[in-house]
Structures are given as structure tokens and as C-alpha cells.
Coordinates of C-alpha atoms in Angstrom, one line a residue:
X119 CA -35.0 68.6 48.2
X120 CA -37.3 71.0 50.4
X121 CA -40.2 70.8 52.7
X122 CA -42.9 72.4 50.5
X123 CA -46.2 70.9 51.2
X124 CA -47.5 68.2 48.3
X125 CA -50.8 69.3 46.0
X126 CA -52.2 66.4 47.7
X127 CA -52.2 66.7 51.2
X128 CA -53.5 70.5 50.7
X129 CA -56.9 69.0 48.5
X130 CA -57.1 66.9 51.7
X131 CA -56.9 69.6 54.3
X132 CA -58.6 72.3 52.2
X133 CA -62.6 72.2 53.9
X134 CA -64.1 73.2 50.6
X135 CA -62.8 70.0 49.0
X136 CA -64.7 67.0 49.2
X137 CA -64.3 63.1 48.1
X138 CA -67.7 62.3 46.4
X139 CA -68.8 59.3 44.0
X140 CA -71.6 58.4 41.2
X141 CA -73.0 55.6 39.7
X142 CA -73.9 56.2 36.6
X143 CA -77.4 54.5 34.6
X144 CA -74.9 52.9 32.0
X145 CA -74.3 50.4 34.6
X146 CA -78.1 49.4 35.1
X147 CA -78.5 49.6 31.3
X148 CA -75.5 47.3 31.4
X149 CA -77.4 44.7 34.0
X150 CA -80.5 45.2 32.3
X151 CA -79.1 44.1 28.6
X152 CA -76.8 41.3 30.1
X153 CA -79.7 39.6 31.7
X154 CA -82.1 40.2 28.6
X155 CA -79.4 38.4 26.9
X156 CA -79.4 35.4 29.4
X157 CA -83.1 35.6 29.1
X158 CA -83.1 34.9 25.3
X159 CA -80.9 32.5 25.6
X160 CA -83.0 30.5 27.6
X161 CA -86.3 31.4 26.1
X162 CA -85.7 30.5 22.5
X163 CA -84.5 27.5 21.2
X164 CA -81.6 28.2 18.8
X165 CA -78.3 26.6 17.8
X166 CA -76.4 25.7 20.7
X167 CA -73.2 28.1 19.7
X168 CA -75.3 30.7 19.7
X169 CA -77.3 29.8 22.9
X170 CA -73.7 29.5 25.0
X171 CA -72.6 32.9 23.0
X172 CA -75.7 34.7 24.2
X173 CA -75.4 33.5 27.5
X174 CA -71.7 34.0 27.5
X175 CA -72.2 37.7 26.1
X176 CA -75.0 38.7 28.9
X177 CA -73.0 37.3 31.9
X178 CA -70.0 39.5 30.8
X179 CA -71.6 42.4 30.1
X180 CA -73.8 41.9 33.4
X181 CA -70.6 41.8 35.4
X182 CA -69.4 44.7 33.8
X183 CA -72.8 46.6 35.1
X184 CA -72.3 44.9 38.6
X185 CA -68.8 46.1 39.2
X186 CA -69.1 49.5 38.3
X187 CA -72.4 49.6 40.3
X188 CA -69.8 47.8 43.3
X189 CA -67.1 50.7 42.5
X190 CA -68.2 53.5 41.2
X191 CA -66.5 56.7 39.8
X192 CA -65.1 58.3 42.8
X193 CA -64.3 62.6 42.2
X194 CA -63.5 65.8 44.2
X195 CA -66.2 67.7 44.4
X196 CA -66.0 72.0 45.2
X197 CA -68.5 72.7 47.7
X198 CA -69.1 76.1 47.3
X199 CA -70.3 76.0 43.5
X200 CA -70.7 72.1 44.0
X201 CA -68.6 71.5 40.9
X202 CA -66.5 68.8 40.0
X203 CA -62.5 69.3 40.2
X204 CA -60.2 68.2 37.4
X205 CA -56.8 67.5 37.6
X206 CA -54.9 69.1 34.7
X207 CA -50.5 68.2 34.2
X208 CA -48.7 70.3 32.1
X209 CA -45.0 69.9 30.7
X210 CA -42.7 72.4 29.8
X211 CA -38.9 73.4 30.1
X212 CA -37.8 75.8 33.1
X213 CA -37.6 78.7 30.8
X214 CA -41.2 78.6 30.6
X215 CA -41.6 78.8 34.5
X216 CA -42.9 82.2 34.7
X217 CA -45.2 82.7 31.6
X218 CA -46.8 79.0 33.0
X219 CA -47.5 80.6 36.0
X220 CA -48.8 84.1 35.3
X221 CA -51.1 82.2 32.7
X222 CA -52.9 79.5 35.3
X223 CA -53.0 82.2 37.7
X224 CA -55.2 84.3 35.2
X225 CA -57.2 81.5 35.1
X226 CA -56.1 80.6 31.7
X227 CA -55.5 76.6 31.5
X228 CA -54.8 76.5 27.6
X229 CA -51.3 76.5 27.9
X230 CA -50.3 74.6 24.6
X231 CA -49.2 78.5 23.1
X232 CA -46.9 78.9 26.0
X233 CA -45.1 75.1 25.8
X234 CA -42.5 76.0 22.8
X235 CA -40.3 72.9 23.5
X236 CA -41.3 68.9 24.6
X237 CA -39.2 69.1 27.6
X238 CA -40.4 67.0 30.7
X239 CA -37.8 68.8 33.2
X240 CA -40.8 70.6 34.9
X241 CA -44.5 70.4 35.7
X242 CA -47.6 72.8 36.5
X243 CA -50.2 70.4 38.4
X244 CA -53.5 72.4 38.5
X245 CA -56.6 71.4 40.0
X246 CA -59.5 73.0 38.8
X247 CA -63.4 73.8 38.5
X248 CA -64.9 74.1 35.0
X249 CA -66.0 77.6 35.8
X250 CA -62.8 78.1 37.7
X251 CA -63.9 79.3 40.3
X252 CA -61.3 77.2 42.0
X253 CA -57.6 76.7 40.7
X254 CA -54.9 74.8 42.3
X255 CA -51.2 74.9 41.5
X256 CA -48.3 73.3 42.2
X257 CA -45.1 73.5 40.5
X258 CA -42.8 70.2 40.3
X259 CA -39.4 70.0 39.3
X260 CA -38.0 66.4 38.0
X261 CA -35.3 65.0 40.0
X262 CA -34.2 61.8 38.7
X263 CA -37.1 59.0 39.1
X264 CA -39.6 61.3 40.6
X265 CA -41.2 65.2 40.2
X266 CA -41.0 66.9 43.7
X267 CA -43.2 70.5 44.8
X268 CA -40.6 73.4 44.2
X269 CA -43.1 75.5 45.8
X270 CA -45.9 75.2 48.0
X271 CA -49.6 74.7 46.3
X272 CA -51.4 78.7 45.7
X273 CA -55.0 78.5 46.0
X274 CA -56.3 80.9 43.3
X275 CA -60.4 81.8 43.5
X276 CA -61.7 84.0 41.4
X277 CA -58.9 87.2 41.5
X278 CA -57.5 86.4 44.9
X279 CA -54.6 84.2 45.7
X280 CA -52.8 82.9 48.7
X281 CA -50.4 80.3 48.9
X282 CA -50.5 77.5 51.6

């Protein structure tokens, strides 16, 4: 349709933007109860159903612990104010296009007052801080099978704005 740059590639260029990941101590807990488990299992003498189900229970929820300490949460992180950035979509009808985006670029993500009909024809995707200190927007317009930019990503912080 056009050559406007995608949300995407600008979070990737944008220097204040970075790629960071957590673990968090659910997984160890995880571990930690799984092998208990195992360990009962083995220490006590009990019916063998519930031996193998103890067992059985402990290596699943072990694994559980192990892979989200193997993979864990990855997130984009905002330097600056070293917050994490959310991803928010919004759906609304074309009609809406301008109230949409005087709204996110007030820093105003509760948009449900402003989406009167369930149309899909359009999207807002905003990236944002909690504090929003940093907001991201792109607008999308559906053209069958796919949502494509109908404008290039702004980069709103704070009461400034500049489009990229």
C-alpha cells in the first residue's frame, strides 16, 4: 500500500529501547517443590500409586521450574526511566481515527469511551511505559488478511512529539 516504516523496526532502531529478560523466583520455588516431592516419594514408604503420583507430580512441576529458568520472560525495557514497555492494540471503525489519536497522544490509553462500534477495520498499536513517559503509535488499516502502517510510528514523551 505505502512505504511507512512498521512500529517494529522503529522499537528496534529507537537507542532508548532495549530487549531485556527476568527469571522470576516462581521458577526456583517450582524446582524446589518438584524435587521435595521426588524426595518424599522416595523417603516414605506409601502405597505404590501414590509413590509413582508423587514422583510423577514433582518431575512435572520440576520441569516446569527448569524451563522457565531455560527461557525466561523476555521484555522491552525504557532506558531512561528504566521501565518496562507494554504493548497495547486497540480496535475501532475509521470514524474514530481522529478522537483515537488526539486521545493516545494526550497520554490517555483508556480508550474503551471513544470505541462506539466493534469494528476491526482499523487499529491504534501503542507502546508504552506505565508512567508514560514513553508512548508509541502506529496506526494500521486492515487490508484483507493483514493490518498495514497507514502512517509512520510518532514517538510521543512527555508533551513533545515527533514522527519517524
Amino acid at each position: 500500500m505505502s512505504d511507512f516504516k512498521n512500529i517494529e523496526s522503529v522499537i528496534e532502531e529507537n537507542g532508548n529501547i532495549s530487549k531485556k529478560s527476568r527469571t522470576s523466583a516462581l521458577s526456583y520455588i517450582y524446582i524446589f517443590v518438584g524435587l521435595c516431592l521426588i524426595a518424599c516419594a522416595f523417603a516414605m514408604e506409601m502405597n505404590q500409586n501414590v509413590d509413582f503420583a508423587l514422583k510423577s507430580i514433582g518431575a512435572v512441576i520440576s520441569i516446569i521450574g527448569i524451563i522457565s529458568v531455560i527461557k525466561p520472560k523476555k521484555y522491552l525495557c525504557y532506558n531512561p526511566s528504566n521501565e518496562e514497555v507494554r504493548e497495547h492494540i486497540f480496535y475501532f471503525d475509521a470514524k474514530d481515527k481522529k478522537a483515537i489519536h488526539a486521545a493516545i497522544e494526550s497520554g490517555d490509553l483508556n480508550l474503551a469511551k471513544l470505541i462506539k462500534s466493534g469494528s476491526t477495520n482499523m487499529r491504534a498499536v501503542v507502546y508504552a511505559t506505565p508512567s508514560k513517559n514513553f508512548i508509541l503509535m502506529q496506526m494500521q488499516a486492515y487490508i484483507p488478511h493483514e493490518y498495514v502502517p497507514i502512517e509512520d510510528p510518532a514517538i510521543i514523551s512527555g508533551n513533545t512529539s515527533q514522527s519517524n
